[in-house]
């Protein structure tokens, strides 16, 4: 288990660094709306490919009843996270960052879920864990940018960077939970987590990344980037 944990944490550090890089980019070179849309399309393609190439094939071999339950829990959880974020925003919770509170709450919970999924992926098959970690690192890069952009302009640089830094910490916490809680476990519990994680990531792609990307007019470039991201991860899966 120690070797698996070291591997999982090592590759998760890619996402931790990516979150901080995203925060730095947002502070010193804020992207245009079109650039954000392009990155969101690319990230959506990457995450979608990771689910299609690595998670769903394993889920497909499990008992149908377990898969249904896992997917249902995943969808309900993500809908609940979305509703919680909306509630936080409407209530103005968070003081100066009330406007960003909804986004930050949603991303924070998503980071823990993603971390658990990375941990379980490494327990199942290290190669799967690597691809999932790389795909989520690209997603987290975008989330680091988004999280900082949503903060009030008058906030200091250090406090702004603390937000993507927190994303990275929560991701690592999720990895530790996944490895320690499910290490040595097989069968139904792992199947539930994989189905849950697949549903959560598909929700992220279809209801978060692509929905937000549509806030600016669709362009051939943004559409192409979705398929480039998908093909990149798919080819990495084929050659590993």
Tab-separated table of N, CA, C and O in Angstrom, residues 38-52 135 138 205 209-210 222-234:
chain	number	residue	atom	x	y	z
A	38	UNK	N	-11.896	28.172	-24.673
A	38	UNK	CA	-11.019	27.211	-25.354
A	38	UNK	C	-10.426	26.214	-24.358
A	38	UNK	O	-10.393	25.002	-24.618
A	39	UNK	N	-9.964	26.726	-23.207
A	39	UNK	CA	-9.387	25.856	-22.183
A	39	UNK	C	-10.445	24.907	-21.617
A	39	UNK	O	-10.173	23.727	-21.362
A	40	UNK	N	-11.648	25.417	-21.431
A	40	UNK	CA	-12.736	24.579	-20.918
A	40	UNK	C	-13.066	23.445	-21.891
A	40	UNK	O	-13.292	22.304	-21.473
A	41	UNK	N	-13.088	23.742	-23.184
A	41	UNK	CA	-13.329	22.699	-24.178
A	41	UNK	C	-12.226	21.636	-24.139
A	41	UNK	O	-12.496	20.432	-24.177
A	42	UNK	N	-10.977	22.105	-24.069
A	42	UNK	CA	-9.851	21.175	-24.038
A	42	UNK	C	-9.910	20.295	-22.784
A	42	UNK	O	-9.745	19.069	-22.856
A	43	UNK	N	-10.156	20.927	-21.626
A	43	UNK	CA	-10.241	20.182	-20.369
A	43	UNK	C	-11.393	19.179	-20.402
A	43	UNK	O	-11.264	18.054	-19.909
A	44	UNK	N	-12.520	19.578	-20.999
A	44	UNK	CA	-13.664	18.667	-21.101
A	44	UNK	C	-13.310	17.444	-21.935
A	44	UNK	O	-13.661	16.311	-21.579
A	45	UNK	N	-12.599	17.650	-23.032
A	45	UNK	CA	-12.181	16.526	-23.872
A	45	UNK	C	-11.242	15.592	-23.137
A	45	UNK	O	-11.351	14.364	-23.242
A	46	UNK	N	-10.321	16.166	-22.373
A	46	UNK	CA	-9.353	15.368	-21.614
A	46	UNK	C	-10.047	14.513	-20.556
A	46	UNK	O	-9.802	13.298	-20.453
A	47	UNK	N	-10.927	15.122	-19.775
A	47	UNK	CA	-11.619	14.392	-18.711
A	47	UNK	C	-12.553	13.339	-19.304
A	47	UNK	O	-12.627	12.203	-18.810
A	48	UNK	N	-13.244	13.689	-20.391
A	48	UNK	CA	-14.151	12.744	-21.036
A	48	UNK	C	-13.385	11.517	-21.522
A	48	UNK	O	-13.841	10.373	-21.378
A	49	UNK	N	-12.194	11.730	-22.092
A	49	UNK	CA	-11.386	10.621	-22.587
A	49	UNK	C	-10.908	9.730	-21.445
A	49	UNK	O	-10.867	8.502	-21.576
A	50	UNK	N	-10.539	10.347	-20.318
A	50	UNK	CA	-10.089	9.567	-19.164
A	50	UNK	C	-11.198	8.648	-18.664
A	50	UNK	O	-10.966	7.491	-18.316
A	51	UNK	N	-12.423	9.173	-18.647
A	51	UNK	CA	-13.570	8.353	-18.229
A	51	UNK	C	-13.815	7.235	-19.238
A	51	UNK	O	-13.987	6.064	-18.866
A	52	UNK	N	-13.816	7.584	-20.539
A	52	UNK	CA	-14.128	6.603	-21.587
A	52	UNK	C	-13.056	5.524	-21.712
A	52	UNK	O	-13.369	4.347	-21.906
A	135	UNK	N	-5.205	13.728	-16.485
A	135	UNK	CA	-6.425	14.371	-16.992
A	135	UNK	C	-6.969	15.377	-15.987
A	135	UNK	O	-7.350	16.497	-16.354
A	138	UNK	N	-5.056	18.732	-15.750
A	138	UNK	CA	-5.448	19.728	-16.752
A	138	UNK	C	-6.739	20.412	-16.331
A	138	UNK	O	-6.894	21.630	-16.462
A	205	UNK	N	-18.068	17.360	-16.893
A	205	UNK	CA	-17.868	17.695	-18.308
A	205	UNK	C	-19.112	18.329	-18.911
A	205	UNK	O	-19.047	19.394	-19.540
A	209	UNK	N	-18.113	22.219	-17.240
A	209	UNK	CA	-17.138	22.731	-18.198
A	209	UNK	C	-17.784	23.208	-19.496
A	209	UNK	O	-17.574	24.348	-19.935
A	210	UNK	N	-18.579	22.337	-20.131
A	210	UNK	CA	-19.143	22.696	-21.435
A	210	UNK	C	-20.248	23.746	-21.308
A	210	UNK	O	-20.414	24.586	-22.199
A	222	UNK	N	-12.473	26.263	-30.576
A	222	UNK	CA	-12.882	25.684	-29.299
A	222	UNK	C	-13.412	24.267	-29.483
A	222	UNK	O	-13.106	23.376	-28.684
A	223	UNK	N	-14.186	24.052	-30.547
A	223	UNK	CA	-14.706	22.708	-30.813
A	223	UNK	C	-13.570	21.739	-31.110
A	223	UNK	O	-13.550	20.600	-30.616
A	224	UNK	N	-12.616	22.191	-31.897
A	224	UNK	CA	-11.468	21.347	-32.242
A	224	UNK	C	-10.665	20.981	-31.003
A	224	UNK	O	-10.198	19.841	-30.859
A	225	UNK	N	-10.524	21.922	-30.077
A	225	UNK	CA	-9.748	21.669	-28.863
A	225	UNK	C	-10.375	20.580	-27.999
A	225	UNK	O	-9.667	19.843	-27.309
A	226	UNK	N	-11.703	20.477	-28.020
A	226	UNK	CA	-12.359	19.390	-27.285
A	226	UNK	C	-11.868	18.037	-27.806
A	226	UNK	O	-11.497	17.144	-27.040
A	227	UNK	N	-11.846	17.898	-29.120
A	227	UNK	CA	-11.432	16.631	-29.723
A	227	UNK	C	-9.929	16.408	-29.606
A	227	UNK	O	-9.471	15.265	-29.497
A	228	UNK	N	-9.153	17.485	-29.618
A	228	UNK	CA	-7.709	17.362	-29.409
A	228	UNK	C	-7.430	16.831	-28.008
A	228	UNK	O	-6.595	15.934	-27.817
A	229	UNK	N	-8.130	17.384	-27.018
A	229	UNK	CA	-7.965	16.918	-25.644
A	229	UNK	C	-8.364	15.462	-25.497
A	229	UNK	O	-7.664	14.671	-24.849
A	230	UNK	N	-9.471	15.089	-26.128
A	230	UNK	CA	-9.933	13.706	-26.069
A	230	UNK	C	-8.917	12.775	-26.714
A	230	UNK	O	-8.536	11.746	-26.149
A	231	UNK	N	-8.454	13.140	-27.913
A	231	UNK	CA	-7.522	12.288	-28.656
A	231	UNK	C	-6.197	12.151	-27.927
A	231	UNK	O	-5.586	11.071	-27.928
A	232	UNK	N	-5.732	13.232	-27.296
A	232	UNK	CA	-4.466	13.188	-26.575
A	232	UNK	C	-4.469	12.111	-25.495
A	232	UNK	O	-3.569	11.268	-25.429
A	233	UNK	N	-5.478	12.121	-24.639
A	233	UNK	CA	-5.560	11.130	-23.566
A	233	UNK	C	-5.827	9.737	-24.122
A	233	UNK	O	-5.279	8.729	-23.635
A	234	UNK	N	-6.644	9.647	-25.177
A	234	UNK	CA	-6.969	8.355	-25.760
A	234	UNK	C	-5.710	7.706	-26.347
A	234	UNK	O	-5.491	6.498	-26.192
